[in-house]
Tab-separated table of C-alpha atoms in Angstrom:
chain	number	residue	atom	x	y	z
A	286	MET	CA	-274.677	136.813	-8.980
A	287	LYS	CA	-273.071	139.576	-10.973
A	288	CYS	CA	-274.816	141.527	-13.661
A	289	ILE	CA	-273.133	141.043	-17.019
A	290	LYS	CA	-272.901	144.484	-18.498
A	291	LEU	CA	-272.936	145.602	-22.086
A	292	PHE	CA	-269.526	144.975	-23.682
A	293	ILE	CA	-268.004	148.310	-24.669
A	294	LEU	CA	-264.460	148.681	-25.933
A	295	SER	CA	-262.438	151.071	-23.850
A	296	ALA	CA	-260.024	153.515	-25.364
A	297	LEU	CA	-257.165	151.174	-24.613
A	298	ILE	CA	-258.629	147.978	-26.082
A	299	PRO	CA	-257.999	148.925	-29.729
A	300	VAL	CA	-254.295	149.076	-28.879
A	301	LEU	CA	-254.499	145.417	-27.962
A	302	LEU	CA	-257.139	144.113	-30.314
A	303	GLY	CA	-256.916	146.482	-33.269
A	304	ASN	CA	-259.722	148.644	-34.572
A	305	ILE	CA	-262.706	146.333	-34.396
A	306	SER	CA	-266.337	147.116	-34.987
A	307	ILE	CA	-268.702	145.024	-32.895
A	308	ASP	CA	-272.390	144.385	-32.517
A	309	ARG	CA	-273.811	145.738	-29.296
A	310	HIS	CA	-276.717	143.825	-27.839
A	311	ALA	CA	-278.802	144.783	-24.856
A	312	SER	CA	-277.302	144.358	-21.419
A	313	VAL	CA	-278.299	141.053	-19.877
A	314	SER	CA	-278.048	139.493	-16.443
A	315	ILE	CA	-276.595	135.990	-16.698
A	316	ASN	CA	-276.044	133.430	-13.966
A	317	TRP	CA	-273.013	131.711	-15.467
A	318	THR	CA	-273.235	128.823	-13.003
A	319	ALA	CA	-276.743	128.014	-14.184
A	320	VAL	CA	-275.698	128.418	-17.813
A	321	ALA	CA	-272.701	126.107	-17.336
A	322	ASP	CA	-274.932	123.494	-15.702
A	323	SER	CA	-277.373	123.753	-18.587
A	324	SER	CA	-274.658	123.322	-21.220
A	325	SER	CA	-272.756	120.522	-19.478
A	326	LYS	CA	-275.935	118.602	-18.656
A	327	SER	CA	-276.930	119.026	-22.288
A	328	LEU	CA	-273.647	117.330	-23.208
A	329	ILE	CA	-274.720	114.332	-21.154
A	330	ASN	CA	-278.373	114.346	-22.170
A	331	ASN	CA	-277.818	114.797	-25.908
A	332	PHE	CA	-274.487	113.083	-26.603
A	333	LEU	CA	-273.663	110.472	-23.963
A	334	ASN	CA	-274.166	106.921	-25.185
A	335	THR	CA	-275.334	105.283	-21.980
A	336	SER	CA	-274.915	101.771	-23.366
A	337	THR	CA	-271.227	102.268	-24.204
A	338	GLY	CA	-269.993	105.064	-21.933
A	339	TYR	CA	-268.560	107.217	-24.717
A	340	PHE	CA	-270.025	110.336	-26.344
A	341	ASN	CA	-271.703	110.136	-29.740
A	342	GLN	CA	-270.298	112.210	-32.582
A	343	ALA	CA	-273.521	114.252	-32.933
A	344	SER	CA	-276.682	114.919	-30.960
A	345	ASP	CA	-278.679	112.803	-33.423
A	346	SER	CA	-276.105	109.983	-33.671
A	347	SER	CA	-275.696	106.705	-31.809
A	348	THR	CA	-271.995	106.124	-32.532
A	349	TRP	CA	-268.730	107.860	-31.784
A	350	GLY	CA	-267.697	107.605	-35.448
A	351	GLY	CA	-264.073	106.913	-34.547
A	352	HIS	CA	-263.814	110.316	-32.840
A	353	TYR	CA	-261.214	109.394	-30.226
A	354	TRP	CA	-259.769	112.766	-29.281
A	355	PRO	CA	-263.076	114.611	-28.640
A	356	GLN	CA	-263.808	112.004	-25.961
A	357	ALA	CA	-261.031	113.500	-23.843
A	358	HIS	CA	-262.537	116.968	-24.118
A	359	ALA	CA	-265.959	115.642	-23.183
A	360	LEU	CA	-264.436	114.180	-20.018
A	361	ASP	CA	-262.644	117.491	-19.409
A	362	VAL	CA	-265.980	119.319	-19.480
A	363	LEU	CA	-267.467	116.847	-16.997
A	364	VAL	CA	-264.449	117.408	-14.748
A	365	ASP	CA	-264.975	121.175	-15.073
A	366	ALA	CA	-268.579	120.780	-13.992
A	367	TYR	CA	-267.790	118.393	-11.132
A	368	VAL	CA	-264.950	120.525	-9.729
A	369	ARG	CA	-267.121	123.640	-9.969
A	370	SER	CA	-270.295	122.170	-8.516
A	371	GLY	CA	-269.348	119.098	-6.497
A	372	ASP	CA	-272.396	117.443	-8.063
A	373	ASP	CA	-271.992	113.656	-8.200
A	374	PHE	CA	-274.242	113.603	-11.258
A	375	TYR	CA	-271.197	114.537	-13.320
A	376	LYS	CA	-268.813	112.219	-11.478
A	377	SER	CA	-271.158	109.263	-11.933
A	378	HIS	CA	-270.241	109.064	-15.634
A	379	PHE	CA	-266.445	109.092	-15.237
A	380	GLU	CA	-265.672	105.402	-14.872
A	381	ALA	CA	-268.086	104.365	-17.625
A	382	TRP	CA	-266.231	106.808	-19.892
A	383	LEU	CA	-262.912	105.197	-18.981
A	384	THR	CA	-264.115	101.724	-19.888
A	385	GLY	CA	-266.184	102.744	-22.901
A	386	VAL	CA	-263.575	104.850	-24.703
A	387	ARG	CA	-260.793	102.317	-24.174
A	388	THR	CA	-263.015	99.499	-25.426
A	389	ALA	CA	-264.086	101.459	-28.508
A	390	ASN	CA	-260.417	102.187	-29.255
A	391	GLY	CA	-259.578	98.489	-29.516
A	392	ASN	CA	-259.121	97.951	-25.772
A	393	LYS	CA	-256.045	100.187	-25.671
A	394	TRP	CA	-255.122	103.855	-25.340
A	395	ALA	CA	-252.411	103.805	-28.003
A	396	ASN	CA	-253.342	105.832	-31.072
A	397	ASN	CA	-251.645	106.761	-34.327
A	398	TYR	CA	-251.973	110.451	-33.477
A	399	ILE	CA	-249.752	111.486	-30.599
A	400	ASP	CA	-251.798	114.588	-29.795
A	401	ASP	CA	-254.907	112.428	-29.350
A	402	MET	CA	-253.133	110.464	-26.625
A	403	GLU	CA	-251.988	113.711	-25.035
A	404	TRP	CA	-255.586	114.841	-24.660
A	405	ILE	CA	-256.472	111.528	-23.032
A	406	GLY	CA	-253.548	112.015	-20.650
A	407	LEU	CA	-254.531	115.568	-19.735
A	408	ALA	CA	-258.193	114.737	-19.109
A	409	SER	CA	-257.318	111.575	-17.178
A	410	LEU	CA	-254.889	113.438	-14.916
A	411	ARG	CA	-257.570	116.007	-14.110
A	412	ALA	CA	-260.132	113.264	-13.450
A	413	TYR	CA	-257.693	111.540	-11.088
A	414	GLN	CA	-256.964	114.766	-9.232
A	415	ALA	CA	-260.682	115.502	-8.900
A	416	THR	CA	-261.750	112.042	-7.759
A	417	GLY	CA	-258.733	109.996	-6.627
A	418	ILE	CA	-259.780	107.156	-8.959
A	419	THR	CA	-256.429	105.465	-9.589
A	420	ALA	CA	-257.455	103.996	-12.963
A	421	PHE	CA	-257.284	107.514	-14.380
A	422	LEU	CA	-253.722	107.986	-13.152
A	423	THR	CA	-252.811	104.608	-14.642
A	424	THR	CA	-254.251	105.773	-17.964
A	425	CYS	CA	-252.316	109.018	-17.830
A	426	ARG	CA	-249.063	107.212	-17.073
A	427	GLU	CA	-249.686	104.680	-19.828
A	428	VAL	CA	-250.011	107.316	-22.543
A	429	TRP	CA	-247.163	109.449	-21.156
A	430	ASP	CA	-244.553	106.784	-20.392
A	431	GLY	CA	-245.581	103.890	-22.635
A	432	THR	CA	-244.040	100.446	-22.447
A	433	THR	CA	-242.527	99.878	-25.871
A	434	VAL	CA	-240.482	101.486	-28.621
A	435	ASP	CA	-242.200	99.443	-31.336
A	436	MET	CA	-244.049	102.191	-33.188
A	437	GLU	CA	-245.329	99.740	-35.815
A	438	ASP	CA	-247.326	97.729	-33.281
A	439	ASN	CA	-250.743	99.347	-33.118
A	440	ASN	CA	-251.607	97.286	-30.050
A	441	ALA	CA	-248.565	98.425	-28.123
A	442	ALA	CA	-248.647	101.018	-25.349
A	443	PHE	CA	-246.682	103.635	-27.225
A	444	GLY	CA	-245.798	106.526	-24.925
A	445	ILE	CA	-245.822	110.219	-25.794
A	446	LYS	CA	-242.233	110.710	-24.644
A	447	ARG	CA	-241.105	108.156	-27.223
A	448	ALA	CA	-242.371	110.440	-29.980
A	449	TRP	CA	-239.503	112.864	-29.352
A	450	THR	CA	-236.761	112.417	-31.938
A	451	ASP	CA	-233.571	114.226	-32.936
A	452	ALA	CA	-234.915	115.087	-36.405
A	453	GLY	CA	-235.518	118.829	-36.584
A	454	GLU	CA	-233.344	119.173	-33.492
A	455	GLY	CA	-236.056	117.698	-31.339
A	456	GLY	CA	-239.792	118.024	-30.939
A	457	ILE	CA	-242.575	115.466	-30.765
A	458	PHE	CA	-243.841	114.173	-34.066
A	459	TRP	CA	-247.517	114.116	-34.917
A	460	GLU	CA	-248.135	110.503	-35.949
A	461	SER	CA	-246.650	107.299	-34.609
A	462	ARG	CA	-246.659	105.269	-37.830
A	463	ARG	CA	-246.854	107.808	-40.671
A	464	ASN	CA	-245.543	111.317	-41.279
A	465	ARG	CA	-242.842	111.035	-38.648
A	466	HIS	CA	-241.189	113.953	-40.359
A	467	SER	CA	-243.962	116.305	-39.197
A	468	LYS	CA	-243.349	118.005	-35.853
A	469	ASN	CA	-246.575	119.832	-35.011
A	470	ALA	CA	-247.759	122.474	-32.571
A	471	CYS	CA	-250.717	120.216	-31.759
A	472	SER	CA	-248.400	117.445	-30.539
A	473	ASN	CA	-245.923	119.649	-28.657
A	474	GLY	CA	-248.119	122.193	-26.844
A	475	PRO	CA	-250.356	119.659	-25.045
A	476	ALA	CA	-247.327	117.465	-24.244
A	477	ALA	CA	-245.612	120.391	-22.522
A	478	ILE	CA	-248.784	121.109	-20.529
A	479	LEU	CA	-249.080	117.463	-19.490
A	480	ALA	CA	-245.428	117.245	-18.430
A	481	ALA	CA	-245.701	120.470	-16.429
A	482	ARG	CA	-248.870	119.318	-14.678
A	483	LEU	CA	-247.351	115.929	-13.864
A	484	TYR	CA	-244.431	117.740	-12.271
A	485	GLN	CA	-246.760	119.944	-10.231
A	486	ALA	CA	-248.735	116.882	-9.118
A	487	PHE	CA	-245.876	114.532	-8.242
A	488	GLY	CA	-242.656	116.573	-8.181
A	489	GLU	CA	-240.613	114.400	-10.534
A	490	LYS	CA	-237.876	116.604	-11.981
A	491	GLU	CA	-237.746	114.608	-15.198
A	492	ASP	CA	-241.271	115.768	-16.017
A	493	LEU	CA	-240.272	119.412	-15.556
A	494	GLU	CA	-237.258	118.874	-17.791
A	495	TRP	CA	-239.558	117.414	-20.438
A	496	ALA	CA	-241.936	120.367	-20.164
A	497	LYS	CA	-239.134	122.899	-20.579
A	498	ARG	CA	-237.507	120.968	-23.421
A	499	ILE	CA	-240.713	120.549	-25.414
A	500	TYR	CA	-241.758	124.146	-24.871
A	501	ALA	CA	-238.337	125.489	-25.870
A	502	TRP	CA	-238.441	123.509	-29.094
A	503	GLU	CA	-241.912	124.752	-30.021
A	504	LYS	CA	-240.987	128.328	-29.190
A	505	GLN	CA	-237.861	128.172	-31.325
A	506	TYR	CA	-239.429	126.606	-34.405
A	507	LEU	CA	-243.159	127.351	-34.398
A	508	PHE	CA	-243.661	130.587	-32.451
A	509	SER	CA	-243.295	134.104	-33.846
A	510	PRO	CA	-242.219	136.330	-30.936
A	511	ASP	CA	-242.905	139.429	-33.019
A	512	SER	CA	-246.536	138.659	-33.846
A	513	GLY	CA	-247.521	136.016	-31.287
A	514	ALA	CA	-248.581	133.563	-34.005
A	515	VAL	CA	-248.067	129.827	-33.451
A	516	TYR	CA	-247.389	128.024	-36.731
A	517	ASP	CA	-248.720	124.558	-37.422
A	518	ASN	CA	-245.718	122.320	-38.088
A	519	LEU	CA	-242.130	121.819	-39.157
A	520	ASN	CA	-241.318	119.301	-41.907
A	521	THR	CA	-238.024	117.822	-40.759
A	522	ARG	CA	-237.253	116.436	-44.227
A	523	THR	CA	-237.495	119.773	-46.001
A	524	GLY	CA	-237.039	122.250	-43.163
A	525	VAL	CA	-240.211	124.019	-44.307
A	526	ILE	CA	-242.496	125.520	-41.656
A	527	ASN	CA	-246.200	125.299	-42.400
A	528	ARG	CA	-247.524	128.713	-41.354
A	529	ARG	CA	-251.172	127.803	-40.960
A	530	ILE	CA	-252.528	129.187	-37.699
A	531	TYR	CA	-255.315	127.718	-35.577
A	532	THR	CA	-256.859	128.851	-32.315
A	533	TYR	CA	-256.132	125.563	-30.573
A	534	ASN	CA	-252.412	125.813	-31.280
A	535	GLN	CA	-252.474	129.335	-29.880
A	536	GLY	CA	-254.256	127.983	-26.823
A	537	THR	CA	-251.966	125.056	-26.067
A	538	PHE	CA	-248.812	127.122	-26.568
A	539	LEU	CA	-249.995	129.801	-24.156
A	540	GLY	CA	-251.297	127.072	-21.852
A	541	ALA	CA	-247.830	125.515	-21.652
A	542	ALA	CA	-246.320	128.949	-21.024
A	543	VAL	CA	-248.780	129.567	-18.177
A	544	GLU	CA	-247.939	126.232	-16.540
A	545	LEU	CA	-244.205	126.893	-16.738
A	546	TYR	CA	-244.702	130.401	-15.392
A	547	LYS	CA	-246.576	128.965	-12.406
A	548	ILE	CA	-243.686	126.579	-11.729
A	549	THR	CA	-240.710	128.863	-12.343
A	550	GLY	CA	-241.977	132.415	-11.923
A	551	GLU	CA	-239.958	133.352	-15.019
A	552	LYS	CA	-241.658	136.328	-16.639
A	553	SER	CA	-240.586	135.329	-20.150
A	554	TYR	CA	-243.153	132.521	-20.060
A	555	LEU	CA	-245.945	134.903	-19.094
A	556	ASP	CA	-244.855	137.338	-21.794
A	557	ASP	CA	-245.046	134.556	-24.389
A	558	ALA	CA	-248.549	133.626	-23.231
A	559	ILE	CA	-249.740	137.221	-23.443
A	560	GLN	CA	-248.258	137.620	-26.903
A	561	ALA	CA	-249.992	134.469	-28.165
A	562	ALA	CA	-253.292	135.543	-26.605
A	563	ASN	CA	-253.068	139.037	-28.082
A	564	TYR	CA	-252.485	137.635	-31.559
A	565	THR	CA	-255.557	135.434	-31.241
A	566	LEU	CA	-257.834	138.212	-30.055
A	567	LYS	CA	-256.632	140.514	-32.805
A	568	SER	CA	-256.252	138.185	-35.784
A	569	MET	CA	-258.421	135.109	-35.212
A	570	ILE	CA	-261.818	136.706	-34.783
A	571	ASP	CA	-264.813	137.634	-36.854
A	572	THR	CA	-263.974	141.321	-36.908
A	573	GLY	CA	-267.580	142.308	-37.586
A	574	HIS	CA	-268.743	140.890	-34.267
A	575	ASN	CA	-265.568	140.476	-32.169
A	576	LEU	CA	-266.222	136.765	-31.751
A	577	LEU	CA	-263.720	133.967	-32.069
A	578	LYS	CA	-264.030	132.912	-35.673
A	579	ARG	CA	-265.765	129.852	-37.046
A	580	GLU	CA	-263.276	127.038	-37.770
A	581	GLY	CA	-265.761	124.525	-39.092
A	582	SER	CA	-267.296	121.396	-37.636
A	583	GLY	CA	-265.564	118.045	-37.143
A	584	ASP	CA	-262.085	118.532	-35.690
A	585	GLY	CA	-262.273	122.279	-36.288
A	586	GLY	CA	-265.316	122.564	-34.073
A	587	LEU	CA	-263.121	121.947	-31.026
A	588	PHE	CA	-260.366	124.407	-31.808
A	589	LYS	CA	-261.620	127.580	-30.161
A	590	GLY	CA	-262.918	125.720	-27.126
A	591	ILE	CA	-259.370	124.517	-26.490
A	592	PHE	CA	-258.125	128.085	-26.812
A	593	ILE	CA	-260.765	129.194	-24.291
A	594	ARG	CA	-259.710	126.538	-21.765
A	595	TYR	CA	-256.119	127.735	-21.595
A	596	PHE	CA	-256.937	131.402	-22.125
A	597	ALA	CA	-259.030	131.194	-18.938
A	598	GLN	CA	-255.991	129.851	-17.087
A	599	LEU	CA	-253.999	132.828	-18.330
A	600	ILE	CA	-256.668	135.156	-16.929
A	601	LEU	CA	-256.116	133.545	-13.518
A	602	SER	CA	-252.335	134.066	-13.617
A	603	ASP	CA	-251.048	136.072	-10.656
A	604	GLY	CA	-248.561	138.040	-12.738
A	605	LEU	CA	-251.148	139.423	-15.157
A	606	SER	CA	-251.807	143.147	-14.827
A	607	ASN	CA	-255.340	144.193	-13.966
A	608	ASP	CA	-255.563	146.136	-17.222
A	609	ILE	CA	-254.768	143.105	-19.369
A	610	ARG	CA	-256.908	140.795	-17.249
A	611	ASN	CA	-259.914	143.096	-17.552
A	612	ARG	CA	-259.555	143.288	-21.314
A	613	TYR	CA	-259.371	139.518	-21.574
A	614	VAL	CA	-262.375	139.053	-19.291
A	615	ASP	CA	-264.406	141.558	-21.325
A	616	PHE	CA	-263.623	139.654	-24.511
A	617	LEU	CA	-264.589	136.337	-22.955
A	618	LYS	CA	-267.809	137.711	-21.466
A	619	TYR	CA	-268.864	139.220	-24.758
A	620	ASN	CA	-268.374	135.908	-26.534
A	621	GLY	CA	-270.341	134.149	-23.794
A	622	GLU	CA	-273.140	136.714	-23.819
A	623	THR	CA	-273.488	136.453	-27.564
A	624	LEU	CA	-273.491	132.656	-27.548
A	625	TRP	CA	-276.093	132.428	-24.786
A	626	THR	CA	-278.445	135.171	-25.968
A	627	GLU	CA	-278.163	134.663	-29.732
A	628	GLY	CA	-276.331	131.460	-30.628
A	629	THR	CA	-277.886	128.801	-28.414
A	630	SER	CA	-280.632	126.455	-29.588
A	631	LYS	CA	-283.053	126.223	-26.697
A	632	PRO	CA	-284.509	124.446	-24.773
A	633	LYS	CA	-282.018	121.651	-25.613
A	634	THR	CA	-279.039	124.013	-25.119
A	635	LEU	CA	-277.061	123.149	-28.249
A	636	PHE	CA	-274.200	125.147	-29.746
A	637	SER	CA	-272.995	125.599	-33.335
A	638	PRO	CA	-269.551	126.355	-34.839
A	639	TYR	CA	-270.369	130.070	-34.885
A	640	TRP	CA	-271.416	131.617	-31.618
A	641	LYS	CA	-273.896	134.081	-33.110
A	642	THR	CA	-275.968	131.446	-34.940
A	643	PRO	CA	-277.971	128.675	-33.221
A	644	PRO	CA	-277.599	125.183	-34.720
A	645	GLY	CA	-281.246	124.171	-34.842
A	646	GLU	CA	-282.344	120.717	-33.737
A	647	ARG	CA	-278.940	118.984	-33.963
A	648	THR	CA	-275.258	119.720	-33.693
A	649	GLY	CA	-271.926	117.904	-33.605
A	650	LEU	CA	-270.065	116.883	-30.473
A	651	THR	CA	-266.999	119.017	-31.189
A	652	GLU	CA	-268.810	122.297	-31.764
A	653	HIS	CA	-271.026	121.687	-28.739
A	654	LEU	CA	-267.959	121.031	-26.602
A	655	SER	CA	-266.434	124.389	-27.522
A	656	GLY	CA	-269.559	126.142	-26.307
A	657	CYS	CA	-269.494	124.090	-23.094
A	658	MET	CA	-265.868	125.073	-22.506
A	659	LEU	CA	-266.747	128.744	-22.857
A	660	MET	CA	-269.649	128.489	-20.403
A	661	GLU	CA	-267.659	126.452	-17.876
A	662	ALA	CA	-264.770	128.938	-18.162
A	663	LEU	CA	-267.067	131.854	-17.406
A	664	ALA	CA	-268.660	130.035	-14.469
A	665	MET	CA	-265.215	129.192	-13.106
A	666	LEU	CA	-264.012	132.782	-13.455
A	667	GLN	CA	-267.173	134.043	-11.788
A	668	LYS	CA	-266.594	131.614	-8.895
A	669	GLN	CA	-262.983	132.844	-8.655
A	670	GLY	CA	-264.193	136.453	-8.468
A	671	LYS	CA	-262.685	137.489	-11.817
A	672	LEU	CA	-265.939	138.600	-13.494
């Protein structure tokens, strides 16, 4: 166990993060493995609907409320916990999730939102790699490849790759039946990650070509190389770029860059990932406390957890300098310290949208998941010897 020391900005950190004033709380000793177990078991104990296999939309709810895409992130957290611990308690819920979520979604994986299917694909691929359960690989292939080009048929197995069109010179659109003119960061970043991971798992060159193609499109149209900002979408009818910026788009863009860097060794990918991370840590925080900012509940509750997931993978990148890695680790530890010592509702271990404020007796699935992702990331980094 390592002692988690008081977070103090070094003289170099303001160069990276800007001049930020932060709260300083007393030094604490945290066993991140125990904390991750507490948070991930809380996910099961407070949100899992044991009669259906899916996760309820809130700790005091008994329904998923149509929340399809958070189900993938709930599975991802269980995979995190299982891979880290080897505890079959986490694995025991995997297959019930597979049946329950598909059933609740009309006995299919196809969804109007392409990014939602991408999350299912990413989580299913990880579950397959962790367990060897072939039904997860079948699910991943179904959402990636699809079996039809009929985008109007809601019961069809519409594949992610079929959402790439020539409008806007490429890119994957956001919705399969409406707004096909909107090419979004949220539908391109995760698709590039999925394609890159499929290539690493099975060696099919077509998947690598897809990863490079999707990433190149997003970089050209939605990424600012000067600032590191990832913009939300391109309207192919008007040519207008929507410049809204969210932590999860920052996270999936840098996540795709990290995967392609691992495959190719091309430094430009790593440079892009660092630039996107630096923008987030400088411009998407509560500057008074140096915490990732609140982005609301509902969908927004998941955004910074997604950033954390891929930011942690960047920290593990071989090509990262020790100076940059240490700065990133310090930022992550400070967020984790603050959440655990100030922002967690105990003894239930529940998290809110803002990591300095506990939620009370109930919280939503999405905001709880972001806290779980942070704790699992810190436990993983501690296990890897990066803390």
